[in-house]
């Protein structure tokens, strides 16, 4: 079967194209590079026979190896597709050839277990992820049989999945009726459209595209067609499953890509505004106890007793997809802010998935004392999205525009790309956020516009080309554009403008705050320390007097604790080890000891 070119089917206007999937971006050093290398080791360490064991057993085939544990004890259905997806991505974004090969090996091994009628023996929850893995193995690992298998399963899914599709509500927050054995069950059905659309865009047959449109979640999406009047709450239902109710907007974004209908883009834009302004903590995480919340101070109140403040790994993944789509289709720099927040303080602040399936899941922001613990079950949902998030990191850094290149994140890295028929390259050197500067060295000569993202929190962003300050005004939340003739070896020095920030959790709790340095949320170690307090309103406090900055990203408060409980300093949440008590939120006006 001949495949149409992907670009032939995209109906949306593409403003910026992320370059990570071209295989020409590399993160060279630093914590993100270490996280990628660690994830490659951990997931390649999994024995494919173990991963496939449950599927082979269910299909009545010889099943060497041993069953996995936890969520994958019966089959690895809950995350199989995401592991495959992450491996296929890692092969391209980090150049790990063994990961591409493993994705193909797993897809081929799985294909042998699929019934002649396309029966994959999965509920919709696992099937949605399987489709993602198959699309990625086709588009990124170039494995044609993955798309052929996908097409073979769609008629089975069409016949099998229940079309009742209950609209989620407070007492059925993920919209699924869970039967004990039925593959018809449709938990999180409103996330299925995304990867079916992606499959169609990648060249799958028309039936796949038609099936994608059947799973649109118009009842919820349409509530986001307009923003509320200033000062009014969003007229949308709450107490819904938070991660999947952001993830569903990745389906709306895919619907936009496939149809070009502006309404979908408007819905995704407004959903982004809704989540970032009413649902998120300072880290970019959201959904205490996995719920979306009303705008009545519930977010701030949750800090008093919930330990499951944010499903941070899956939550990061959904936010990355929605933000990347908005960057692609609007070209607006401000959509990089949530990405950066989560890269440093969401997924970037968790303990990695360990061999054997110990997995980070919830981040804990409780007042008093919080801890980092792995999930109680091995191989949960977040073991799938962890690999996807980490494998996708290189894809967040650089975007190609018709007139040049956009730099979204300041990470030690290299990129090469073609512009106007000429080859260009860029090397970015930085120790940010430990220091506040970055140096970009250009390879290639010619005219192009270089866009540098000015974070919305930046104070004093500046750039210089070969030592000459760039006169353009840097507006926060926008691009600084340097449009000029470039010569091979030109050097751009950037000052990013990160500093200490105080971030109230919500409007009802103006003194319940987290501290951050740029996108890096800070934590105080809570083993024998006093919580930090400040006079209120804290806006009147001179932060330069209240905190002494130290080496790296450290702030020492100048107040007093008690003899037994001194004030501990603030450091990146990412530097807090598992099981070490810490605090990220403080009641500034209530410095209580017990
Ligand atoms: Zn999860």
Coordinates of C-alpha atoms and ligand atoms in Angstrom, one line a residue:
X1 CA 0.0 0.0 0.0
X2 CA 1.3 3.4 -0.9
X3 CA 1.3 6.0 1.9
X4 CA 0.3 9.6 1.3
X5 CA 2.8 12.1 2.6
X6 CA 2.0 13.4 6.0
X7 CA 2.2 17.0 4.9
X8 CA -0.5 16.3 2.3
X9 CA -3.1 15.8 5.0
X10 CA -2.2 18.5 7.5
X11 CA -4.8 21.2 7.2
X12 CA -3.6 23.4 10.0
X13 CA -1.3 26.4 9.5
X14 CA 2.1 25.4 10.8
X15 CA 4.1 28.5 12.2
X16 CA 6.9 26.7 14.0
X17 CA 8.2 23.2 13.5
X18 CA 9.9 21.4 16.4
X19 CA 13.2 20.0 15.3
X20 CA 13.8 17.2 17.8
X21 CA 12.1 14.6 15.6
X22 CA 14.4 15.4 12.7
X23 CA 17.1 13.7 14.8
X24 CA 19.3 16.8 14.6
X25 CA 19.0 18.1 18.1
X26 CA 21.2 16.7 20.9
X27 CA 21.2 17.6 24.6
X28 CA 25.0 17.5 25.3
X29 CA 25.4 17.6 29.1
X30 CA 23.7 18.5 32.4
X31 CA 20.8 16.9 34.4
X32 CA 18.5 16.5 31.3
X33 CA 21.2 14.6 29.4
X34 CA 21.8 12.4 32.5
X35 CA 18.0 11.8 32.8
X36 CA 17.9 10.7 29.1
X37 CA 20.8 8.3 29.5
X38 CA 19.4 6.9 32.6
X39 CA 16.0 6.3 31.0
X40 CA 17.6 4.6 28.0
X41 CA 19.5 2.2 30.4
X42 CA 16.4 1.4 32.5
X43 CA 14.0 0.8 29.7
X44 CA 16.4 -1.1 27.4
X45 CA 17.2 -3.3 30.5
X46 CA 13.6 -4.6 30.3
X47 CA 13.6 -8.1 28.7
X48 CA 11.3 -8.0 25.7
X49 CA 10.1 -11.5 26.5
X50 CA 8.9 -10.3 30.0
X51 CA 7.2 -7.3 28.4
X52 CA 5.4 -9.6 25.9
X53 CA 4.8 -12.5 28.4
X54 CA 1.2 -11.6 29.2
X55 CA 0.2 -11.0 25.6
X56 CA 1.7 -14.3 24.5
X57 CA 0.0 -16.2 27.3
X58 CA -3.4 -14.7 26.5
X59 CA -2.9 -15.6 22.8
X60 CA -2.0 -19.2 23.8
X61 CA 1.5 -18.9 22.4
X62 CA 4.8 -20.0 23.9
X63 CA 5.7 -17.3 26.4
X64 CA 9.4 -17.3 27.5
X65 CA 10.5 -14.9 30.1
X66 CA 8.5 -14.0 33.2
X67 CA 5.5 -11.8 34.0
X68 CA 6.1 -8.3 35.1
X69 CA 4.8 -6.9 38.4
X70 CA 2.3 -4.3 39.5
X71 CA 0.0 -2.8 36.8
X72 CA 1.7 -5.1 34.3
X73 CA 1.2 -8.3 36.3
X74 CA -1.3 -9.8 33.9
X75 CA -0.2 -8.1 30.7
X76 CA 1.7 -4.9 30.1
X77 CA -1.5 -3.4 28.4
X78 CA -1.7 -0.3 30.7
X79 CA 1.6 1.1 29.3
X80 CA 2.9 -1.1 26.5
X81 CA 2.1 1.4 23.8
X82 CA 3.8 4.2 25.7
X83 CA 6.9 2.2 26.3
X84 CA 7.1 1.5 22.5
X85 CA 6.4 5.2 21.8
X86 CA 9.1 6.4 24.1
X87 CA 11.6 3.9 22.7
X88 CA 10.8 5.0 19.1
X89 CA 11.2 8.6 20.1
X90 CA 14.5 8.0 22.0
X91 CA 15.9 6.4 18.9
X92 CA 15.5 9.7 17.0
X93 CA 15.7 12.4 19.6
X94 CA 18.7 11.0 21.4
X95 CA 20.2 8.9 18.6
X96 CA 19.8 5.6 20.6
X97 CA 19.7 3.1 17.8
X98 CA 19.0 0.2 20.2
X99 CA 15.9 2.0 21.3
X100 CA 14.5 2.2 17.8
X101 CA 15.3 -1.5 17.3
X102 CA 13.6 -2.4 20.6
X103 CA 10.4 -0.5 19.6
X104 CA 10.3 -2.5 16.3
X105 CA 11.1 -5.8 18.2
X106 CA 8.2 -5.2 20.6
X107 CA 5.8 -4.2 17.9
X108 CA 6.6 -7.3 15.8
X109 CA 6.4 -9.6 18.9
X110 CA 3.1 -8.1 19.9
X111 CA 1.7 -8.4 16.3
X112 CA 2.1 -12.2 16.6
X113 CA -0.4 -12.1 19.5
X114 CA -3.1 -10.2 17.6
X115 CA -6.1 -12.2 16.5
X116 CA -6.8 -12.6 12.7
X117 CA -9.8 -10.2 13.2
X118 CA -7.5 -7.5 14.7
X119 CA -8.4 -8.4 18.3
X120 CA -5.7 -6.9 20.5
X121 CA -7.4 -8.0 23.8
X122 CA -7.2 -4.5 25.3
X123 CA -9.7 -2.1 26.7
X124 CA -9.8 1.4 25.2
X125 CA -7.4 2.7 27.9
X126 CA -4.5 0.4 26.7
X127 CA -5.6 0.6 23.1
X128 CA -5.2 4.3 22.9
X129 CA -1.6 4.0 24.1
X130 CA -1.0 1.1 21.7
X131 CA -2.1 3.3 18.8
X132 CA 0.4 6.0 19.9
X133 CA 3.2 3.4 20.0
X134 CA 2.3 2.1 16.6
X135 CA 2.2 5.6 15.0
X136 CA 5.6 6.5 16.5
X137 CA 7.2 3.2 15.4
X138 CA 6.0 4.0 11.9
X139 CA 6.9 7.7 11.8
X140 CA 10.1 7.7 13.9
X141 CA 11.5 4.2 13.5
X142 CA 10.3 3.9 9.9
X143 CA 8.6 0.5 10.5
X144 CA 5.8 0.1 7.9
X145 CA 4.3 -3.0 9.6
X146 CA 3.4 -0.9 12.6
X147 CA 0.9 1.2 10.6
X148 CA -0.4 -1.9 8.8
X149 CA -1.1 -3.5 12.2
X150 CA -2.8 -0.3 13.4
X151 CA -5.1 -0.4 10.4
X152 CA -5.9 -4.0 11.1
X153 CA -7.0 -3.3 14.6
X154 CA -9.3 -0.4 13.9
X155 CA -12.3 -2.5 12.6
X156 CA -12.0 -4.7 15.7
X157 CA -12.0 -1.6 17.9
X158 CA -14.9 -0.2 16.0
X159 CA -16.9 -3.3 16.6
X160 CA -15.8 -3.7 20.2
X161 CA -15.7 -0.5 22.1
X162 CA -19.0 0.5 23.8
X163 CA -20.4 3.7 22.3
X164 CA -22.3 4.8 25.5
X165 CA -19.3 7.0 26.3
X166 CA -20.7 8.5 29.5
X167 CA -19.8 12.2 30.0
X168 CA -17.5 12.3 33.0
X169 CA -18.9 13.8 36.1
X170 CA -18.0 14.2 39.7
X171 CA -19.1 10.7 40.6
X172 CA -17.6 9.1 37.4
X173 CA -14.6 11.3 36.9
X174 CA -13.0 9.4 34.0
X175 CA -16.2 8.5 32.1
X176 CA -15.6 4.8 32.0
X177 CA -17.7 1.9 33.1
X178 CA -15.2 -0.6 34.3
X179 CA -16.3 -4.2 33.8
X180 CA -14.2 -7.0 35.2
X181 CA -13.1 -8.5 31.9
X182 CA -14.9 -6.7 29.1
X183 CA -12.7 -5.2 26.4
X184 CA -15.6 -2.9 25.7
X185 CA -14.9 -0.7 28.7
X186 CA -14.0 2.8 27.8
X187 CA -12.2 4.5 30.6
X188 CA -10.8 7.8 29.4
X189 CA -12.5 7.3 26.0
X190 CA -12.2 11.0 25.3
X191 CA -8.4 10.6 24.7
X192 CA -8.6 8.1 21.9
X193 CA -9.0 10.6 19.0
X194 CA -5.5 12.0 19.3
X195 CA -3.5 9.1 18.1
X196 CA -6.0 7.9 15.6
X197 CA -5.8 11.4 14.0
X198 CA -2.0 11.2 14.1
X199 CA -2.2 7.8 12.4
X200 CA -4.4 9.2 9.6
X201 CA -2.1 12.2 9.3
X202 CA 0.8 9.8 9.0
X203 CA -0.9 8.1 6.0
X204 CA -3.3 5.5 7.5
X205 CA -6.4 4.6 5.6
X206 CA -9.5 6.7 5.6
X207 CA -11.3 4.4 8.0
X208 CA -8.8 5.4 10.7
X209 CA -9.6 9.1 10.2
X210 CA -13.3 8.5 10.4
X211 CA -12.9 6.4 13.6
X212 CA -10.9 9.3 15.1
X213 CA -13.7 11.8 14.5
X214 CA -16.2 9.4 16.4
X215 CA -14.2 10.0 19.6
X216 CA -14.3 13.8 19.8
X217 CA -15.3 15.0 23.2
X218 CA -17.5 17.9 22.0
X219 CA -19.6 18.0 25.2
X220 CA -16.5 19.1 27.2
X221 CA -14.4 20.8 24.4
X222 CA -17.2 23.2 23.4
X223 CA -17.3 24.6 27.0
X224 CA -13.9 26.1 26.1
X225 CA -14.9 27.9 22.9
X226 CA -14.9 31.2 24.7
X227 CA -13.0 32.6 27.7
X228 CA -15.1 33.9 30.6
X229 CA -15.6 37.7 31.1
X230 CA -12.7 39.1 33.2
X231 CA -13.3 38.3 36.9
X232 CA -15.8 35.5 36.2
X233 CA -15.1 31.9 36.8
X234 CA -14.8 29.4 33.9
X235 CA -18.2 28.0 33.2
X236 CA -16.9 24.4 32.9
X237 CA -17.6 21.3 35.0
X238 CA -15.1 20.4 37.7
X239 CA -14.2 17.4 39.9
X240 CA -13.1 15.6 36.7
X241 CA -10.0 13.4 36.2
X242 CA -7.4 16.1 35.8
X243 CA -4.7 14.5 33.7
X244 CA -7.0 13.0 31.1
X245 CA -9.1 16.2 31.0
X246 CA -6.0 18.0 29.9
X247 CA -4.9 15.1 27.7
X248 CA -8.2 15.3 25.8
X249 CA -7.1 18.6 24.4
X250 CA -4.2 16.8 22.7
X251 CA -7.1 15.2 20.8
X252 CA -8.6 18.6 20.0
X253 CA -5.2 19.7 18.8
X254 CA -4.9 16.7 16.6
X255 CA -8.4 17.4 15.3
X256 CA -7.2 20.9 14.4
X257 CA -4.2 19.5 12.6
X258 CA -6.5 17.1 10.6
X259 CA -9.3 19.5 9.8
X260 CA -7.9 23.0 10.0
X261 CA -11.1 24.1 11.7
X262 CA -10.3 27.2 13.8
X263 CA -12.7 26.2 16.6
X264 CA -10.4 23.4 17.7
X265 CA -7.4 25.8 18.0
X266 CA -9.5 28.2 20.0
X267 CA -10.6 25.4 22.3
X268 CA -7.0 24.3 22.9
X269 CA -5.9 27.9 23.5
X270 CA -8.6 28.5 26.1
X271 CA -8.0 25.1 27.8
X272 CA -4.4 26.1 28.2
X273 CA -5.4 29.4 29.8
X274 CA -7.9 27.6 32.0
X275 CA -5.4 25.0 33.3
X276 CA -2.5 27.4 33.7
X277 CA -4.5 30.1 35.5
X278 CA -6.9 28.1 37.7
X279 CA -5.5 24.5 38.2
X280 CA -1.7 24.6 38.4
X281 CA 0.7 24.9 41.3
X282 CA 4.0 26.7 41.0
X283 CA 5.7 23.6 39.5
X284 CA 3.2 23.4 36.6
X285 CA 1.6 20.3 38.2
X286 CA -2.1 20.1 38.7
X287 CA -4.9 18.0 40.0
X288 CA -4.8 17.1 43.8
X289 CA -6.2 13.6 44.2
X290 CA -6.3 13.7 40.4
X291 CA -9.3 16.2 40.3
X292 CA -9.9 19.4 38.4
X293 CA -11.1 21.9 41.0
X294 CA -13.5 24.8 41.2
X295 CA -12.0 28.3 41.6
X296 CA -13.0 28.6 45.3
X297 CA -9.6 28.1 46.9
X298 CA -9.8 24.3 46.7
X299 CA -6.3 24.3 45.2
X300 CA -4.8 26.1 48.2
X301 CA -6.8 24.1 50.7
X302 CA -5.6 20.8 49.2
X303 CA -2.1 21.7 50.5
X304 CA -3.4 21.2 54.1
X305 CA -3.8 17.4 53.8
X306 CA -3.4 15.9 50.3
X307 CA -0.1 14.1 49.6
X308 CA -1.1 13.4 46.0
X309 CA -0.9 17.1 45.0
X310 CA -0.2 16.4 41.3
X311 CA 0.0 13.3 39.0
X312 CA 3.2 14.9 37.9
X313 CA 4.5 12.5 35.3
X314 CA 1.4 11.9 33.2
X315 CA 0.5 15.5 34.0
X316 CA 3.7 16.8 32.5
X317 CA 3.2 14.7 29.4
X318 CA -0.3 16.1 28.6
X319 CA 0.9 19.7 29.2
X320 CA 3.9 19.1 26.9
X321 CA 1.7 17.9 24.1
X322 CA -0.8 20.7 24.4
X323 CA 1.9 23.4 24.7
X324 CA 3.9 22.0 21.8
X325 CA 0.8 22.0 19.6
X326 CA 0.1 25.7 20.5
X327 CA 3.7 26.6 19.8
X328 CA 3.5 24.9 16.5
X329 CA 0.2 26.5 15.4
X330 CA 0.4 29.9 16.9
X331 CA 4.2 30.5 17.1
X332 CA 3.6 32.4 20.4
X333 CA 6.6 32.2 22.8
X334 CA 4.4 32.3 25.9
X335 CA 3.4 28.7 25.3
X336 CA 6.9 27.8 26.2
X337 CA 6.5 28.8 29.8
X338 CA 4.5 25.7 31.0
X339 CA 7.0 23.5 29.2
X340 CA 9.9 25.0 30.9
X341 CA 8.2 25.0 34.3
X342 CA 7.6 21.2 34.1
X343 CA 11.1 20.5 32.5
X344 CA 12.7 21.8 35.7
X345 CA 10.1 21.4 38.4
X346 CA 7.6 18.8 37.2
X347 CA 9.1 15.7 35.4
X348 CA 12.5 17.3 36.0
X349 CA 12.2 17.1 39.8
X350 CA 11.2 13.5 40.2
X351 CA 13.3 10.5 41.0
X352 CA 13.7 8.5 37.8
X353 CA 11.9 5.2 37.1
X354 CA 14.0 2.4 38.5
X355 CA 14.7 -1.1 37.0
X356 CA 11.9 -3.3 38.1
X357 CA 9.2 -0.7 37.8
X358 CA 9.4 1.6 40.8
X359 CA 8.0 4.8 39.4
X360 CA 7.4 8.4 40.5
X361 CA 3.7 9.3 40.2
X362 CA 2.4 12.0 42.6
X363 CA 4.4 15.0 43.6
X364 CA 3.7 16.1 47.2
X365 CA 3.4 19.8 48.0
X366 CA 1.9 19.6 51.5
X367 CA 2.4 22.3 54.0
X368 CA 4.4 21.2 57.0
X369 CA 6.3 18.2 55.6
X370 CA 6.2 16.6 52.2
X371 CA 8.1 13.6 50.8
X372 CA 9.1 12.1 47.5
X373 CA 8.0 8.5 47.3
X374 CA 7.6 6.1 44.4
X375 CA 4.1 4.8 43.5
X376 CA 2.9 1.9 45.6
X377 CA 2.5 -0.3 42.6
X378 CA 5.2 -1.1 40.0
X379 CA 4.8 0.0 36.4
X380 CA 1.9 2.4 36.8
X381 CA 0.6 4.7 34.0
X382 CA 3.4 7.2 34.8
X383 CA 6.1 4.5 33.9
X384 CA 4.7 5.0 30.3
X385 CA 4.6 8.7 30.3
X386 CA 8.0 9.0 32.1
X387 CA 9.8 7.5 29.1
X388 CA 7.7 9.6 26.7
X389 CA 8.5 12.8 28.6
X390 CA 12.2 12.1 28.8
X391 CA 12.5 11.0 25.2
X392 CA 10.7 14.1 24.1
X393 CA 13.0 16.6 26.0
X394 CA 15.2 17.3 22.9
X395 CA 12.1 18.1 20.9
X396 CA 11.3 21.1 23.2
X397 CA 14.4 23.1 22.5
X398 CA 14.4 24.4 18.9
X399 CA 11.8 25.2 16.3
X400 CA 12.3 26.0 12.7
X401 CA 10.3 29.0 11.2
X402 CA 10.0 30.0 7.6
X403 CA 12.4 32.9 8.2
X404 CA 14.8 31.2 10.7
X405 CA 15.1 29.5 14.0
X406 CA 13.5 29.8 17.4
X407 CA 15.2 28.9 20.7
X408 CA 12.7 27.9 23.3
X409 CA 14.8 26.5 26.2
X410 CA 18.3 27.3 27.3
X411 CA 19.8 23.8 27.6
X412 CA 23.4 22.7 26.7
X413 CA 22.8 21.4 23.3
X414 CA 23.4 21.4 19.5
X415 CA 21.1 21.7 16.6
X416 CA 21.5 21.6 12.8
X417 CA 18.9 22.5 10.2
X418 CA 18.5 23.6 6.7
X419 CA 17.3 27.1 5.9
X420 CA 16.8 28.5 2.4
X421 CA 18.8 25.5 1.0
X422 CA 21.8 26.2 3.3
X423 CA 23.0 24.2 6.2
X424 CA 23.1 25.9 9.6
X425 CA 24.1 24.8 13.1
X426 CA 24.0 26.2 16.6
X427 CA 25.8 25.2 19.7
X428 CA 24.3 26.4 23.0
X429 CA 26.6 26.4 26.1
X430 CA 25.2 27.1 29.5
X431 CA 25.0 26.1 33.2
X432 CA 21.6 27.7 33.5
X433 CA 19.8 27.7 35.9
X434 CA 22.9 27.5 38.1
X435 CA 24.1 30.6 36.2
X436 CA 22.0 33.1 34.4
X437 CA 23.7 33.2 31.0
X438 CA 24.0 31.2 27.8
X439 CA 26.3 31.4 24.8
X440 CA 25.1 30.4 21.3
X441 CA 27.6 29.9 18.5
X442 CA 26.3 29.8 15.0
X443 CA 27.6 27.7 12.2
X444 CA 26.8 28.7 8.6
X445 CA 26.3 32.0 6.9
X446 CA 23.3 33.8 5.5
X447 CA 20.3 35.8 6.4
X448 CA 17.9 34.5 9.0
X449 CA 15.8 35.6 12.0
X450 CA 17.0 34.1 15.3
X451 CA 14.2 34.1 17.9
X452 CA 15.1 33.9 21.6
X453 CA 12.3 33.1 24.0
X454 CA 12.0 35.7 26.8
X455 CA 10.3 33.9 29.7
X456 CA 7.3 35.6 31.1
X457 CA 9.0 35.8 34.5
X458 CA 12.3 37.2 33.2
X459 CA 13.7 40.4 34.7
X460 CA 16.4 41.9 32.6
X461 CA 16.6 39.6 29.6
X462 CA 19.4 40.8 27.2
X463 CA 21.4 39.6 24.2
X464 CA 24.6 40.6 22.5
X465 CA 26.0 39.6 19.1
X466 CA 29.8 39.3 19.0
X467 CA 29.9 41.6 22.1
X468 CA 27.5 44.2 20.7
X469 CA 24.3 44.6 22.7
X470 CA 21.1 43.9 20.7
X471 CA 19.0 47.1 20.8
X472 CA 15.7 45.3 20.3
X473 CA 13.4 45.5 23.4
X474 CA 12.9 42.1 25.0
X475 CA 9.2 41.8 26.0
X476 CA 8.5 39.2 28.6
X477 CA 6.5 36.2 27.3
X478 CA 7.6 37.0 23.7
X479 CA 10.5 36.4 21.3
X480 CA 13.5 38.6 21.1
X481 CA 14.1 38.6 17.3
X482 CA 17.6 39.1 15.9
X483 CA 17.0 39.4 12.1
X484 CA 20.3 39.9 10.3
X485 CA 23.0 38.5 8.0
X486 CA 25.0 36.0 10.0
X487 CA 28.5 34.8 9.5
X488 CA 30.0 31.4 10.5
X489 CA 31.2 31.6 14.1
X490 CA 29.0 34.5 15.2
X491 CA 28.4 34.4 19.0
X492 CA 25.3 35.4 20.8
X493 CA 25.5 35.9 24.5
X494 CA 22.2 35.8 26.4
X495 CA 21.3 37.0 29.9
X496 CA 18.1 35.2 30.9
X497 CA 16.9 37.2 33.9
X498 CA 16.0 34.5 36.4
X499 CA 15.5 35.6 40.0
X500 CA 13.7 34.8 43.2
X501 CA 9.9 34.8 42.9
X502 CA 7.1 34.4 45.3
X503 CA 4.1 32.5 44.0
X504 CA 0.7 32.4 45.9
X505 CA -1.1 29.1 45.3
X506 CA -4.4 30.8 44.4
X507 CA -6.3 34.0 44.8
X508 CA -8.0 32.9 48.0
X509 CA -4.7 32.2 49.6
X510 CA -2.5 35.2 49.0
X511 CA 0.0 34.2 51.8
X512 CA 0.2 30.5 51.0
X513 CA 3.2 30.6 48.6
X514 CA 6.0 28.7 46.9
X515 CA 9.3 30.2 46.1
X516 CA 10.9 29.8 42.7
X517 CA 14.1 30.9 40.9
X518 CA 12.9 31.5 37.3
X519 CA 11.2 28.2 36.4
X520 CA 12.9 26.3 39.2
X521 CA 10.6 25.7 42.2
X522 CA 12.6 25.8 45.4
X523 CA 12.2 23.5 48.4
X524 CA 13.3 23.9 52.0
X525 CA 14.6 20.7 53.6
X526 CA 12.3 20.0 56.5
X527 CA 14.4 17.7 58.6
X528 CA 14.7 19.9 61.7
X529 CA 13.9 23.2 60.2
X530 CA 11.4 25.9 60.8
X531 CA 9.0 26.8 57.9
X532 CA 9.9 30.1 56.3
X533 CA 7.7 33.1 57.1
X534 CA 7.7 36.8 56.0
X535 CA 5.8 39.9 57.0
X536 CA 2.6 40.2 55.1
X537 CA 1.6 41.6 52.7
X538 CA 4.8 40.0 51.4
X539 CA 4.7 42.1 48.3
X540 CA 6.1 44.9 50.5
X541 CA 9.1 42.9 51.6
X542 CA 12.5 43.5 50.0
X543 CA 13.4 40.0 48.9
X544 CA 17.0 41.0 48.6
X545 CA 17.0 41.8 52.3
X546 CA 15.0 38.7 53.2
X547 CA 17.2 36.2 51.4
X548 CA 20.9 35.8 50.8
X549 CA 21.6 34.1 47.4
X550 CA 24.3 31.4 47.5
X551 CA 26.3 29.2 45.2
X552 CA 24.2 27.5 42.5
X553 CA 20.5 28.0 43.1
X554 CA 20.4 28.6 46.9
X555 CA 18.7 31.2 49.0
X556 CA 19.2 31.5 52.7
X557 CA 16.5 33.3 54.7
X558 CA 17.7 36.0 57.0
X559 CA 14.9 35.5 59.6
X560 CA 15.2 33.5 62.8
X561 CA 14.0 30.0 63.7
X562 CA 14.3 28.4 67.1
X563 CA 17.4 26.9 68.7
X564 CA 16.2 23.4 67.8
X565 CA 14.6 24.4 64.5
X566 CA 16.7 26.8 62.5
X567 CA 15.5 28.2 59.1
X568 CA 16.8 25.9 56.4
X569 CA 17.8 27.4 53.0
X570 CA 15.9 27.0 49.7
X571 CA 17.3 24.8 47.0
X572 CA 15.8 23.3 43.8
X573 CA 13.0 20.8 44.4
X574 CA 14.9 18.6 41.9
X575 CA 17.8 18.3 44.4
X576 CA 15.7 16.8 47.2
X577 CA 16.4 13.1 47.5
X578 CA 13.7 10.4 47.8
X579 CA 12.3 10.1 51.4
X580 CA 13.9 13.4 52.5
X581 CA 11.3 15.6 54.1
X582 CA 10.9 19.0 52.5
X583 CA 8.5 21.9 52.0
X584 CA 7.6 23.8 48.8
X585 CA 4.5 25.7 50.2
X586 CA 4.5 28.0 53.2
X587 CA 1.9 30.0 55.1
X588 CA 4.0 33.1 55.3
X589 CA 1.8 34.7 58.0
X590 CA 1.6 31.6 60.2
X591 CA 5.1 30.5 61.3
X592 CA 4.0 27.8 63.6
X593 CA 6.4 25.2 65.1
X594 CA 3.8 22.5 65.8
Ligands
LIG1 ZN1 0.3 8.5 35.6

